[in-house]
PDB file of C-alpha atoms in Angstrom:
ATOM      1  CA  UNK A  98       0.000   0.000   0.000  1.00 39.00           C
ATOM      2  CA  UNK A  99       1.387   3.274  -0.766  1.00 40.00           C
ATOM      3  CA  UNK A 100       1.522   6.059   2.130  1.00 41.00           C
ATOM      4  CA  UNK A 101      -1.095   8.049   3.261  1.00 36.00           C
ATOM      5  CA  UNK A 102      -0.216  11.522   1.648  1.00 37.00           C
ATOM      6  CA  UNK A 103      -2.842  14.530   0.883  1.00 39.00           C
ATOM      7  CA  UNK A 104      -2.790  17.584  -1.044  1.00 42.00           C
ATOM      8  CA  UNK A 105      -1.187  20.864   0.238  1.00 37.00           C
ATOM      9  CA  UNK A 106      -3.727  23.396   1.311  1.00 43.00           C
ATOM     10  CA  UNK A 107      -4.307  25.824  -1.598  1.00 41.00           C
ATOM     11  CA  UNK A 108      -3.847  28.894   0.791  1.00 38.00           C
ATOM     12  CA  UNK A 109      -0.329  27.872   1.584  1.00 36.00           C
ATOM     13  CA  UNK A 110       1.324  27.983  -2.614  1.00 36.00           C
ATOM     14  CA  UNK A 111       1.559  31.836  -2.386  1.00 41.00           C
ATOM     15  CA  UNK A 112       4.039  31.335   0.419  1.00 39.00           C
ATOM     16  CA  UNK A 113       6.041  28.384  -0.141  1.00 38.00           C
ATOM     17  CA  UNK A 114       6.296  30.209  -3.478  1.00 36.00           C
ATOM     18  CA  UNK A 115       8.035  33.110  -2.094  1.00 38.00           C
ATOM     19  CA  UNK A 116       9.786  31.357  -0.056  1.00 40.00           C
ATOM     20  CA  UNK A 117      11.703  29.918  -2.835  1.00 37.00           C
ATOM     21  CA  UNK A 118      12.224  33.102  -4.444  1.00 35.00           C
ATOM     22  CA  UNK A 119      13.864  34.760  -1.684  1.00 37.00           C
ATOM     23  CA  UNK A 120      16.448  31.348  -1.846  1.00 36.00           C
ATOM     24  CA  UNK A 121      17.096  31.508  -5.377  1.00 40.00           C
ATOM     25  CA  UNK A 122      17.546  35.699  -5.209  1.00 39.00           C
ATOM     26  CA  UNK A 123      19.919  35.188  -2.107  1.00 41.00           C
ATOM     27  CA  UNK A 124      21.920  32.301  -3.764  1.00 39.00           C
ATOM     28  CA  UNK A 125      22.432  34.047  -7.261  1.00 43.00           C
ATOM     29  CA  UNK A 126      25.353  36.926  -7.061  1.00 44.00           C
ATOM     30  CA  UNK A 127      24.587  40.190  -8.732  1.00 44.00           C
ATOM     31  CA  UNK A 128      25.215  40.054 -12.332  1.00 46.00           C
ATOM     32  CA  UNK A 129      27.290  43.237 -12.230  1.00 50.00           C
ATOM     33  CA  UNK A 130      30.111  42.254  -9.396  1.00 52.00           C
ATOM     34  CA  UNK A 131      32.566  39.712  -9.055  1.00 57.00           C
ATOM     35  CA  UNK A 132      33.837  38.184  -5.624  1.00 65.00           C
ATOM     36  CA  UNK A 133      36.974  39.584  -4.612  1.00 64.00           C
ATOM     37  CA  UNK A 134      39.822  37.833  -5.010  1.00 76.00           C
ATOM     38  CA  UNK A 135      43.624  38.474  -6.174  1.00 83.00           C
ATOM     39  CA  UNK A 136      46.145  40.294  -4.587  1.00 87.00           C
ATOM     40  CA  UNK A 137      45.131  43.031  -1.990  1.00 90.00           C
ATOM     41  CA  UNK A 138      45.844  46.235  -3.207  1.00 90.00           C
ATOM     42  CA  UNK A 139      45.364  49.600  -1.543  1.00 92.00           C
ATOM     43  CA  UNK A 140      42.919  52.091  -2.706  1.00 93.00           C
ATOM     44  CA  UNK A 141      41.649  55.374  -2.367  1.00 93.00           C
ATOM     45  CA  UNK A 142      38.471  57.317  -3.597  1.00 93.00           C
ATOM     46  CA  UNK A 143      39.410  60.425  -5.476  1.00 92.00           C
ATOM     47  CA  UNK A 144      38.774  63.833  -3.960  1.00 92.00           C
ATOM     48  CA  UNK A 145      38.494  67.437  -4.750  1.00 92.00           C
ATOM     49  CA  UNK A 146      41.277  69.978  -4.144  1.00 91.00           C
ATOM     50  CA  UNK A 147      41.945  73.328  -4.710  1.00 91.00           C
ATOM     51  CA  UNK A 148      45.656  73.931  -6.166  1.00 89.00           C
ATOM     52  CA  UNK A 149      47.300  77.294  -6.172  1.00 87.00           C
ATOM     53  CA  UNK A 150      49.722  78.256  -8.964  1.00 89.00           C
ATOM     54  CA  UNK A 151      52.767  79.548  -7.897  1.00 91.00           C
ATOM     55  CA  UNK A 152      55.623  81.628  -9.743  1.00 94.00           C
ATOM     56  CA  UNK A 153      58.928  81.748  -8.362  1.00 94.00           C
ATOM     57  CA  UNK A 154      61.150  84.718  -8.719  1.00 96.00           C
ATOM     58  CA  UNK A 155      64.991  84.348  -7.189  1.00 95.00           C
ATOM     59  CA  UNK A 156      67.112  87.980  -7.292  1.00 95.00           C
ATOM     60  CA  UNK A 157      68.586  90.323  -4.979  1.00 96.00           C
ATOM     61  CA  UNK A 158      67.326  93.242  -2.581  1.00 95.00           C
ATOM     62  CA  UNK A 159      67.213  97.092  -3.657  1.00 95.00           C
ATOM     63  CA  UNK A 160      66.395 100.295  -2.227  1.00 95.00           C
ATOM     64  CA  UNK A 161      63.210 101.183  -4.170  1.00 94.00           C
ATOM     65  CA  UNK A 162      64.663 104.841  -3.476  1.00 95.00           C
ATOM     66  CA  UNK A 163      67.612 106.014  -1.890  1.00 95.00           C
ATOM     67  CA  UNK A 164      67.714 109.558  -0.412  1.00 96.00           C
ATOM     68  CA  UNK A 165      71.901 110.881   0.270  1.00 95.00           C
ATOM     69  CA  UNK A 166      72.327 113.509   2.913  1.00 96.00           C
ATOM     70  CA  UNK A 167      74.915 116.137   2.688  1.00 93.00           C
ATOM     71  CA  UNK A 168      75.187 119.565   4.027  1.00 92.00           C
ATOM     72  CA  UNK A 169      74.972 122.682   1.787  1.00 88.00           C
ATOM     73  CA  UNK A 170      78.091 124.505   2.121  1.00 87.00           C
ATOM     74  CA  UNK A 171      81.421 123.113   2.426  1.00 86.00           C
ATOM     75  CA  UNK A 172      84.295 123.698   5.342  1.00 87.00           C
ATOM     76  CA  UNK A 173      82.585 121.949   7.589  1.00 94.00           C
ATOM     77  CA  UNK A 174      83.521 119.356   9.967  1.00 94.00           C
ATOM     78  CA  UNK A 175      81.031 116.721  12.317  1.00 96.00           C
ATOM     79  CA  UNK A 176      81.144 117.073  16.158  1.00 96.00           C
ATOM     80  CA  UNK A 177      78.776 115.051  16.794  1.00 96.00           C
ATOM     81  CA  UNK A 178      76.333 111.787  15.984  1.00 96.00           C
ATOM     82  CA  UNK A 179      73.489 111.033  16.334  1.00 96.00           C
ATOM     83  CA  UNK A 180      72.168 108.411  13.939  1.00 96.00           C
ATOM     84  CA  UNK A 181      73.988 105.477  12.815  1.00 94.00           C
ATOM     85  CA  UNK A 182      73.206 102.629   9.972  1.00 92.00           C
ATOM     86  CA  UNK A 183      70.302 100.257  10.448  1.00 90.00           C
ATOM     87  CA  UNK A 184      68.181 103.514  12.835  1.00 93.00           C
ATOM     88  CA  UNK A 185      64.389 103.851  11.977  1.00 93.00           C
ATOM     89  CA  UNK A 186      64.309 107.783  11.380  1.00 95.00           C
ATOM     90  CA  UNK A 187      61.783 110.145  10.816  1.00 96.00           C
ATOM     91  CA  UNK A 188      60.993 112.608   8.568  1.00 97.00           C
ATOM     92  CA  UNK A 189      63.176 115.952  10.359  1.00 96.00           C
ATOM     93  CA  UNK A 190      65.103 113.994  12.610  1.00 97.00           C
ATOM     94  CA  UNK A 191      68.641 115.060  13.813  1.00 97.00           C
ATOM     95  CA  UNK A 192      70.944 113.065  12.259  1.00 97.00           C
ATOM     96  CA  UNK A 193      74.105 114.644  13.005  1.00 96.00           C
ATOM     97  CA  UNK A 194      75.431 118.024  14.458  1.00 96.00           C
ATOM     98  CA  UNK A 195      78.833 119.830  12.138  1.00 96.00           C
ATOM     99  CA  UNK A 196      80.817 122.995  13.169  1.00 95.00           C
ATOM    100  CA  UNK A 197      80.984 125.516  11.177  1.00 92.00           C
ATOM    101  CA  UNK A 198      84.399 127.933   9.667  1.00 88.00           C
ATOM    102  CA  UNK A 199      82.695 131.356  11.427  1.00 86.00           C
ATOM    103  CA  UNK A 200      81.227 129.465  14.890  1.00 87.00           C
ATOM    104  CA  UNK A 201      78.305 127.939  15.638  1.00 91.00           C
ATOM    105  CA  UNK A 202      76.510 124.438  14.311  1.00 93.00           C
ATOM    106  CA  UNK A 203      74.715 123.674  11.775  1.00 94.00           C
ATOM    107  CA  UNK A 204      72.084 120.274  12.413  1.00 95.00           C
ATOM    108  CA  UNK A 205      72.174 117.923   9.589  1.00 95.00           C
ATOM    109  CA  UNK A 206      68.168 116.475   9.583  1.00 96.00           C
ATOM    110  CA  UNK A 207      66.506 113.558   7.536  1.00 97.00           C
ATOM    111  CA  UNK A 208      64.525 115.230   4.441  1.00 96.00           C
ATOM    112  CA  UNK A 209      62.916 111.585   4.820  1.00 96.00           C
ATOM    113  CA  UNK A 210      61.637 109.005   6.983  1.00 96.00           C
ATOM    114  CA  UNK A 211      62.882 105.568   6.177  1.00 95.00           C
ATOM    115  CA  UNK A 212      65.645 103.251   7.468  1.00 94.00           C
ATOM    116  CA  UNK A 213      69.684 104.284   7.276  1.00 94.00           C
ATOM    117  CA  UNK A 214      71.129 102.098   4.781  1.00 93.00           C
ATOM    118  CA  UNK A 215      74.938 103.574   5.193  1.00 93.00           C
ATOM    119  CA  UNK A 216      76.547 105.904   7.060  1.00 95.00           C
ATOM    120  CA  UNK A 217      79.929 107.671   6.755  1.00 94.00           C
ATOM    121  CA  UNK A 218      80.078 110.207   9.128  1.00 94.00           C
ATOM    122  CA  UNK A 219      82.874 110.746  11.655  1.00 94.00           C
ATOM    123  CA  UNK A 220      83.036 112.722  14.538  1.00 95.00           C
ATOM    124  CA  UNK A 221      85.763 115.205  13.640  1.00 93.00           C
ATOM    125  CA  UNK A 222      85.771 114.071   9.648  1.00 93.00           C
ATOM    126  CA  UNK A 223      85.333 116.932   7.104  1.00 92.00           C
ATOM    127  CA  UNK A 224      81.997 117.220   5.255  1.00 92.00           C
ATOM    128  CA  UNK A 225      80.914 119.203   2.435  1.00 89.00           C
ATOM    129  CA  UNK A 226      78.246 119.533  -0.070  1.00 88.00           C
ATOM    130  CA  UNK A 227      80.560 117.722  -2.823  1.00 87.00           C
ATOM    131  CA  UNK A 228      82.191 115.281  -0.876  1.00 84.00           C
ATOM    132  CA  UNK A 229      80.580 111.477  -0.099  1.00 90.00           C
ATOM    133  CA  UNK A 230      77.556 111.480   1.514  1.00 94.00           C
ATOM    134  CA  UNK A 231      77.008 111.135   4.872  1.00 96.00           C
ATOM    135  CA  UNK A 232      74.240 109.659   5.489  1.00 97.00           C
ATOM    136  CA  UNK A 233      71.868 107.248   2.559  1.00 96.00           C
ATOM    137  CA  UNK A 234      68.596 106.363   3.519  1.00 96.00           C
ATOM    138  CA  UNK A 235      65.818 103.835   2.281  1.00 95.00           C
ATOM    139  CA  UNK A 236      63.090 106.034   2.056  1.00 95.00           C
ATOM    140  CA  UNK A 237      59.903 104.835   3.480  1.00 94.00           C
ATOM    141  CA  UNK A 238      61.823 101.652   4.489  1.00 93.00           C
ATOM    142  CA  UNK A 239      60.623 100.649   1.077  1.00 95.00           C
ATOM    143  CA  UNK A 240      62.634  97.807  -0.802  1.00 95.00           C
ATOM    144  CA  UNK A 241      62.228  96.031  -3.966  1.00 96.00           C
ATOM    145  CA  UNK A 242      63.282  92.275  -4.775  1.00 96.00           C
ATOM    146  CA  UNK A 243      64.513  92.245  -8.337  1.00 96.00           C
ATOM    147  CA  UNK A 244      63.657  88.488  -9.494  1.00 95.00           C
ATOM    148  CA  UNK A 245      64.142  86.641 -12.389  1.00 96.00           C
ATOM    149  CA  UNK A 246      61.175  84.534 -13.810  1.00 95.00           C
ATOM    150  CA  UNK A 247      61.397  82.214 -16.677  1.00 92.00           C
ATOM    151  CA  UNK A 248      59.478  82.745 -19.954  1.00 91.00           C
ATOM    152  CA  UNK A 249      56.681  80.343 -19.321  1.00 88.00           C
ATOM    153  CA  UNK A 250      56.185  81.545 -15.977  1.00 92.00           C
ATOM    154  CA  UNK A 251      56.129  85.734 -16.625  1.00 91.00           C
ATOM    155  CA  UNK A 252      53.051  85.369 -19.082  1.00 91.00           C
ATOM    156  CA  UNK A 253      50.695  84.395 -15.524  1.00 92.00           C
ATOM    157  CA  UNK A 254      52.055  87.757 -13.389  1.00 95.00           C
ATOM    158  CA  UNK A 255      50.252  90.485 -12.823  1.00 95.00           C
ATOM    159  CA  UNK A 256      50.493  94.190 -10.888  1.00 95.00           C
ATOM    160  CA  UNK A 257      49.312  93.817  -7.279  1.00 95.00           C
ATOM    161  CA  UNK A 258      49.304  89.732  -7.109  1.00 95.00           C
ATOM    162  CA  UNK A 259      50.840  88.652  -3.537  1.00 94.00           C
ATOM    163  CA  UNK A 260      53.812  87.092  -3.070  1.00 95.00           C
ATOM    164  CA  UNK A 261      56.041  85.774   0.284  1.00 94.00           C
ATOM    165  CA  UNK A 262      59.184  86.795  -0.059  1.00 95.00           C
ATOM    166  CA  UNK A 263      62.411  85.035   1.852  1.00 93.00           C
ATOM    167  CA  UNK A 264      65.379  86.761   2.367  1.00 91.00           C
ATOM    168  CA  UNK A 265      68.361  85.397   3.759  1.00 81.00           C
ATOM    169  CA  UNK A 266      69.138  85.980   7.472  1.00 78.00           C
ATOM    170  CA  UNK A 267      65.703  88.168   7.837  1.00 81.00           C
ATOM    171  CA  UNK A 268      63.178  84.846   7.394  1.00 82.00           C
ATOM    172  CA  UNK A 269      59.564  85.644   5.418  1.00 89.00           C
ATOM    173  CA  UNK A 270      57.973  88.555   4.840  1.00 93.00           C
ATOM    174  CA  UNK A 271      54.915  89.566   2.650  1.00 94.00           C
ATOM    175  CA  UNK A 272      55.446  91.102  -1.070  1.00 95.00           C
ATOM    176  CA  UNK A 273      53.198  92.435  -3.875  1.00 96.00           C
ATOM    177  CA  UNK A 274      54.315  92.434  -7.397  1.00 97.00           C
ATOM    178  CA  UNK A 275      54.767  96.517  -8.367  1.00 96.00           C
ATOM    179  CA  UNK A 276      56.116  95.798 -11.894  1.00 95.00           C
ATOM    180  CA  UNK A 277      56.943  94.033 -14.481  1.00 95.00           C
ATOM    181  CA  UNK A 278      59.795  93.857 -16.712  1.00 92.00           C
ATOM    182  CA  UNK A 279      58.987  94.599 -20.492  1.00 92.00           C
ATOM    183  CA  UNK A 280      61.722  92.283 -22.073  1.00 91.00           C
ATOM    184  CA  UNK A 281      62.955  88.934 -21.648  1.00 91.00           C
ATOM    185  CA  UNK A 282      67.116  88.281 -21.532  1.00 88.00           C
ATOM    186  CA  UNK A 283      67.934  86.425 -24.363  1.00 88.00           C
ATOM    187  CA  UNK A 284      70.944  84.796 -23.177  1.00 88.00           C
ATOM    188  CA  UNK A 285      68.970  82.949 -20.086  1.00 87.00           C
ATOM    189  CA  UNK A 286      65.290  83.203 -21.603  1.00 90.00           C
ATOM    190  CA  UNK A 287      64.344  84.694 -18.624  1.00 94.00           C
ATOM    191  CA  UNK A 288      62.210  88.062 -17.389  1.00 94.00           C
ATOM    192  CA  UNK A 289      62.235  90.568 -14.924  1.00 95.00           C
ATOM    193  CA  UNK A 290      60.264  91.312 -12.107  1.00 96.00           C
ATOM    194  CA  UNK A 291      59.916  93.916  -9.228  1.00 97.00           C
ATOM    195  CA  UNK A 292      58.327  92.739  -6.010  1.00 97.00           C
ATOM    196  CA  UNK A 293      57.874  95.562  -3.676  1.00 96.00           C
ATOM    197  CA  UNK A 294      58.253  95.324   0.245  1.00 94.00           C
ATOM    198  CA  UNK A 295      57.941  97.606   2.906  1.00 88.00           C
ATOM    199  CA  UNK A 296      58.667  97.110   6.050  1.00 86.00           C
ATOM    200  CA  UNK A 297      59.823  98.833   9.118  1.00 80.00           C
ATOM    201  CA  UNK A 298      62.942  96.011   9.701  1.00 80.00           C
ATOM    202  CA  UNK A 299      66.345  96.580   8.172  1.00 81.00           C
ATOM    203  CA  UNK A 300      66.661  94.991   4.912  1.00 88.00           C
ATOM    204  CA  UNK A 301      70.480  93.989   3.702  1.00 89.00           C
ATOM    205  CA  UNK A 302      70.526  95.661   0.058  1.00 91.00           C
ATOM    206  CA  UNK A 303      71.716  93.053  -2.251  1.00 92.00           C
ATOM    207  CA  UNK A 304      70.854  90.162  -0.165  1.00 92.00           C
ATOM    208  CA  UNK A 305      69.937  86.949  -2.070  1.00 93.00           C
ATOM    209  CA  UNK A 306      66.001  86.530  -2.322  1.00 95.00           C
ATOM    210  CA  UNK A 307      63.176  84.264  -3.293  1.00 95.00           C
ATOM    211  CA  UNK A 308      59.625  85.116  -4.105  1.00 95.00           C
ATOM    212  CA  UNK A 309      56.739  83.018  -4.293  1.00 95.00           C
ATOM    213  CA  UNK A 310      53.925  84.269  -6.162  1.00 95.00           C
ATOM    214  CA  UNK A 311      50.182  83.293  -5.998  1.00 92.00           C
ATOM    215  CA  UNK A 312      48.912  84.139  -9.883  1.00 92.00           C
ATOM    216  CA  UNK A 313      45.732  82.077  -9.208  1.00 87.00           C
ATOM    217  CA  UNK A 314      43.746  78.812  -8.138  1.00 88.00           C
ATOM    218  CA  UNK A 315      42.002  75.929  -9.524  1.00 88.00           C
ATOM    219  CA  UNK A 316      40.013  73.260  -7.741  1.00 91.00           C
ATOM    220  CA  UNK A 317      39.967  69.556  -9.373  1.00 92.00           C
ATOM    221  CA  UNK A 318      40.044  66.042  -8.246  1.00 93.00           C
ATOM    222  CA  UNK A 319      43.217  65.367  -6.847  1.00 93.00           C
ATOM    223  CA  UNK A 320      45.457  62.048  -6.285  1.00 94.00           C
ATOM    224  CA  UNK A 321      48.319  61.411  -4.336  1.00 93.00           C
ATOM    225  CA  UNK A 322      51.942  61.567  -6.662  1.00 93.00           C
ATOM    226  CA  UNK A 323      52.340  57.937  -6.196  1.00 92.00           C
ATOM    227  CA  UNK A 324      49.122  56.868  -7.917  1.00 92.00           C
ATOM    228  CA  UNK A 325      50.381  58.897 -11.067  1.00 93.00           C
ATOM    229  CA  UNK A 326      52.521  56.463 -13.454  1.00 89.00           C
ATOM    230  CA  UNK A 327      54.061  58.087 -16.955  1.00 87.00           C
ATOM    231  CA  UNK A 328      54.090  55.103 -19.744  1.00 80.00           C
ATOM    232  CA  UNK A 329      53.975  55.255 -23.642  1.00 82.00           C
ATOM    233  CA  UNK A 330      50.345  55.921 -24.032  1.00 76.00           C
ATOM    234  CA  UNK A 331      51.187  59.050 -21.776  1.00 89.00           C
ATOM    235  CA  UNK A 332      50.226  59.827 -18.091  1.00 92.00           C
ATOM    236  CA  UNK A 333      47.406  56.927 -16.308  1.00 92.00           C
ATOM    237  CA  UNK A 334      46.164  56.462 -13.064  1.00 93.00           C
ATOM    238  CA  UNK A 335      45.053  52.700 -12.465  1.00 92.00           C
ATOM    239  CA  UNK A 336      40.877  52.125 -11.116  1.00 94.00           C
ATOM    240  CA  UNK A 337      39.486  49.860 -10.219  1.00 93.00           C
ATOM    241  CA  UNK A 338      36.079  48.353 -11.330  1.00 92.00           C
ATOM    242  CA  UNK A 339      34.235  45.444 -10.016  1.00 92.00           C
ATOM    243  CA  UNK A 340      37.472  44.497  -8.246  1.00 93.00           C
ATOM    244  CA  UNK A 341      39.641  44.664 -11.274  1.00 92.00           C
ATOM    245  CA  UNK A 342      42.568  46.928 -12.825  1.00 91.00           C
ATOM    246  CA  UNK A 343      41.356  49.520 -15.353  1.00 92.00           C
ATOM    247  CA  UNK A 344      43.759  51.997 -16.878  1.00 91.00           C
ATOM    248  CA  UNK A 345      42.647  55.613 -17.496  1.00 91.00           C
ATOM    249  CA  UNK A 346      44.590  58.185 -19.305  1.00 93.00           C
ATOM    250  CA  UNK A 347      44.564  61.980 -17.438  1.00 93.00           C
ATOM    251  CA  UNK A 348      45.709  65.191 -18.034  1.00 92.00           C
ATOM    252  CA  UNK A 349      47.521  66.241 -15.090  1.00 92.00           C
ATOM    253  CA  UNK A 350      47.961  69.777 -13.488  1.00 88.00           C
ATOM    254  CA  UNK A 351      49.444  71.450 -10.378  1.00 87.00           C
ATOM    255  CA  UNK A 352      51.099  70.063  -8.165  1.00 86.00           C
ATOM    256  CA  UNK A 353      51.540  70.492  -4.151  1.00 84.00           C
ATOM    257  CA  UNK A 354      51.703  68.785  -0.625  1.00 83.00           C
ATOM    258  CA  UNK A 355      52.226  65.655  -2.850  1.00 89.00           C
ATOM    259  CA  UNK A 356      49.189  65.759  -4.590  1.00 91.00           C
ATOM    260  CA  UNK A 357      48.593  65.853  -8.077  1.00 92.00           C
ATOM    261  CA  UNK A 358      45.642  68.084  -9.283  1.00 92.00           C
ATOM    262  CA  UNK A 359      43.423  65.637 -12.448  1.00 94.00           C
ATOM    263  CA  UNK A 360      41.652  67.978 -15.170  1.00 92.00           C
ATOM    264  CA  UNK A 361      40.920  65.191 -16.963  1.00 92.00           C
ATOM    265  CA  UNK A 362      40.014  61.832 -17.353  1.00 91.00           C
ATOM    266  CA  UNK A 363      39.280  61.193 -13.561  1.00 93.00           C
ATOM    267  CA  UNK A 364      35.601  61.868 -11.902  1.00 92.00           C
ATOM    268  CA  UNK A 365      35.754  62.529  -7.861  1.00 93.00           C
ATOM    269  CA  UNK A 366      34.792  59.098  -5.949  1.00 93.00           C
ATOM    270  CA  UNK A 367      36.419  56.861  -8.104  1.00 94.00           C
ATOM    271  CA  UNK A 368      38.367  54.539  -6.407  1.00 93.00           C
ATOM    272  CA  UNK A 369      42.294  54.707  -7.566  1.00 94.00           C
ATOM    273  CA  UNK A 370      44.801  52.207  -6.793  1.00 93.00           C
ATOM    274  CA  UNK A 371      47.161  54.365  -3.866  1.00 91.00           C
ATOM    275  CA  UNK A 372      50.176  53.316  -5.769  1.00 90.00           C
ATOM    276  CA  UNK A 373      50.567  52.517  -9.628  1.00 85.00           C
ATOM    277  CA  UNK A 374      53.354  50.384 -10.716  1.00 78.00           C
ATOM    278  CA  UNK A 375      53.748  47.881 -13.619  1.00 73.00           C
ATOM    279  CA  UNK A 376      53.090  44.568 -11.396  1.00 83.00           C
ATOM    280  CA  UNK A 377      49.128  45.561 -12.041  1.00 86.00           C
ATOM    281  CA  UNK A 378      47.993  44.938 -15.599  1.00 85.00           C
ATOM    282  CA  UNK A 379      44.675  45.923 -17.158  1.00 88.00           C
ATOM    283  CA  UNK A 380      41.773  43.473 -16.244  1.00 89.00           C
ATOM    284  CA  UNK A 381      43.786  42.095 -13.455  1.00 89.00           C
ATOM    285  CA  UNK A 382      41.342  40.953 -10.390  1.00 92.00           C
ATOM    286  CA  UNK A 383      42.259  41.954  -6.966  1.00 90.00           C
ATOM    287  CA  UNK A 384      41.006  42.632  -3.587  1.00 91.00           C
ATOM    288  CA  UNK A 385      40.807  46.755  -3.034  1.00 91.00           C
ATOM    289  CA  UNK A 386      41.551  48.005   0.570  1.00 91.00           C
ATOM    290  CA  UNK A 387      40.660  51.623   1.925  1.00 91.00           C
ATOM    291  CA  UNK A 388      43.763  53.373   2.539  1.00 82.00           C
ATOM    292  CA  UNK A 389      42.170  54.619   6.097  1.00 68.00           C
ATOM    293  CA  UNK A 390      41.252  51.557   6.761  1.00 44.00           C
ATOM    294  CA  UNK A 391      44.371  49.912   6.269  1.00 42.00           C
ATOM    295  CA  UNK A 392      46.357  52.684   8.729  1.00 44.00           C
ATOM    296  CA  UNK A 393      44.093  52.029  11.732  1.00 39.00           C
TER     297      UNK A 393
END
């Protein structure tokens, strides 16, 4: 005799139906991803930036003016002092105090304010009107840095743009760009350019300098220098997609902090392989890792 057995109920085919379904959806893997596998390889996602173009300018310290101070008449001699080289002076200030042929003094007085570059005043030294100055002042304690920029670079610069300025021995202080040379040297390719400073501290004229000017700003997705690999078919990054190796061609742009400013070729959030080399090949599977999550 064969077993007892009866139909199911008709009320429970909806759910056994669903039921098996929800096993076959959970047991099939999504048609457009691929299980991990391959060699772990450390990722990023790419991100915005903003990138500042800078121009460097390398030259020497000036006096933007330079004011000489001699008496008017000559026979006369200096009794006594009372500025010396590297003072802050004033517009009117006594400088120095000279005796004159007849009796009497005469006060030698800044015609303007500024810092004393060089002095050669001596008590008891002669001084006339045609005889070596004896006193030179930077007027207004204003300076220039005379720079040279190459010909690439010149095209970007601009009146007014801001520049920090280095000088050797005095550390960083801020700049503006007051001019711009009209020619180029043709020996050294290579223009001119006049970064004005002013500042109250004494300034070594002809002290080596360095400028670096901001001529602008762009913001693009960026990637780290090391993710960046040069080949024939020019400059790549390596993605990846569905955990494997895709090569993309880019068109790089500034560069700074180690970072590497994409115009092209790159969208942000795409995940990049940290660092490029030629051990990863187009198509190649592998397993991506978060670079954050690999440092904690």
């Amino acid at each position: 005799m064969r077993p007892f057995s009866r139909p199911l109920p008709k009320y429970l085919f909806p759910t056994a139906l669903a039921g098996a379904l929800l096993l076959g959806l959970q047991a099939a893997p999504a048609a457009d991803e691929e299980p991990a596998k391959g060699p772990a390889v450390t990722v990023l996602k790419a991100a915005k930036s903003c990138f500042s173009d800078i121009v460097e300018a390398t030259g020497t310290i000036i006096a933007r003016e330079e004011t000489s101070v001699r008496p008017e008449r000559p026979g006369l001699k200096v009794t006594e002092l009372l500025a010396e080289a590297g003072d802050t002076i004033t517009a009117g200030q006594v400088l120095a105090r000279l005796s004159l042929p007849e009796g009497g003094t005469l006060q030698v007085t800044a015609p303007v304010a500024g810092v004393i570059a060089s002095s050669t005043a001596q008590i008891g030294a002669p001084a006339s009107a045609k005889g070596e100055a004896l006193f030179s002042i930077v007027a207004r304690s204003e300076y220039d840095l005379v720079g040279l920029v190459s010909t690439s670079d010149i095209r970007k610069l601009a009146t007014n743009q801001q520049a920090s300025v280095r000088i050797v021995g005095a550390g960083d202080i801020d700049g503006k760009v007051r001019r711009i040379g009209p020619t180029i040297e043709p020996n050294i390719q290579q223009g001119m350019v006049y970064i004005g400073i002013a500042t109250p501290r004494r300034l070594l004229l002809n002290s080596s300098a360095r400028a670096l000017i901001k001529t602008g700003q762009s913001c693009n997705v960026a990637v780290p220098l090391t993710a960046i690999q040069y080949s024939p078919a020019g400059t790549v990054v390596q993605v990846i997609r569905r955990n494997r190796v895709e090569t993309k061609r880019v068109e790089t742009g500034l560069l700074a902090g180690g970072q590497v400013e994409v115009r092209e070729g790159l969208n942000e959030g795409d995940i990049v392989v940290a660092r490029a080399g030629a051990l990863l090949r187009e198509g190649d599977p592998v397993r991506p890792v978060m670079a954050s999550a690999e440092k904690k």
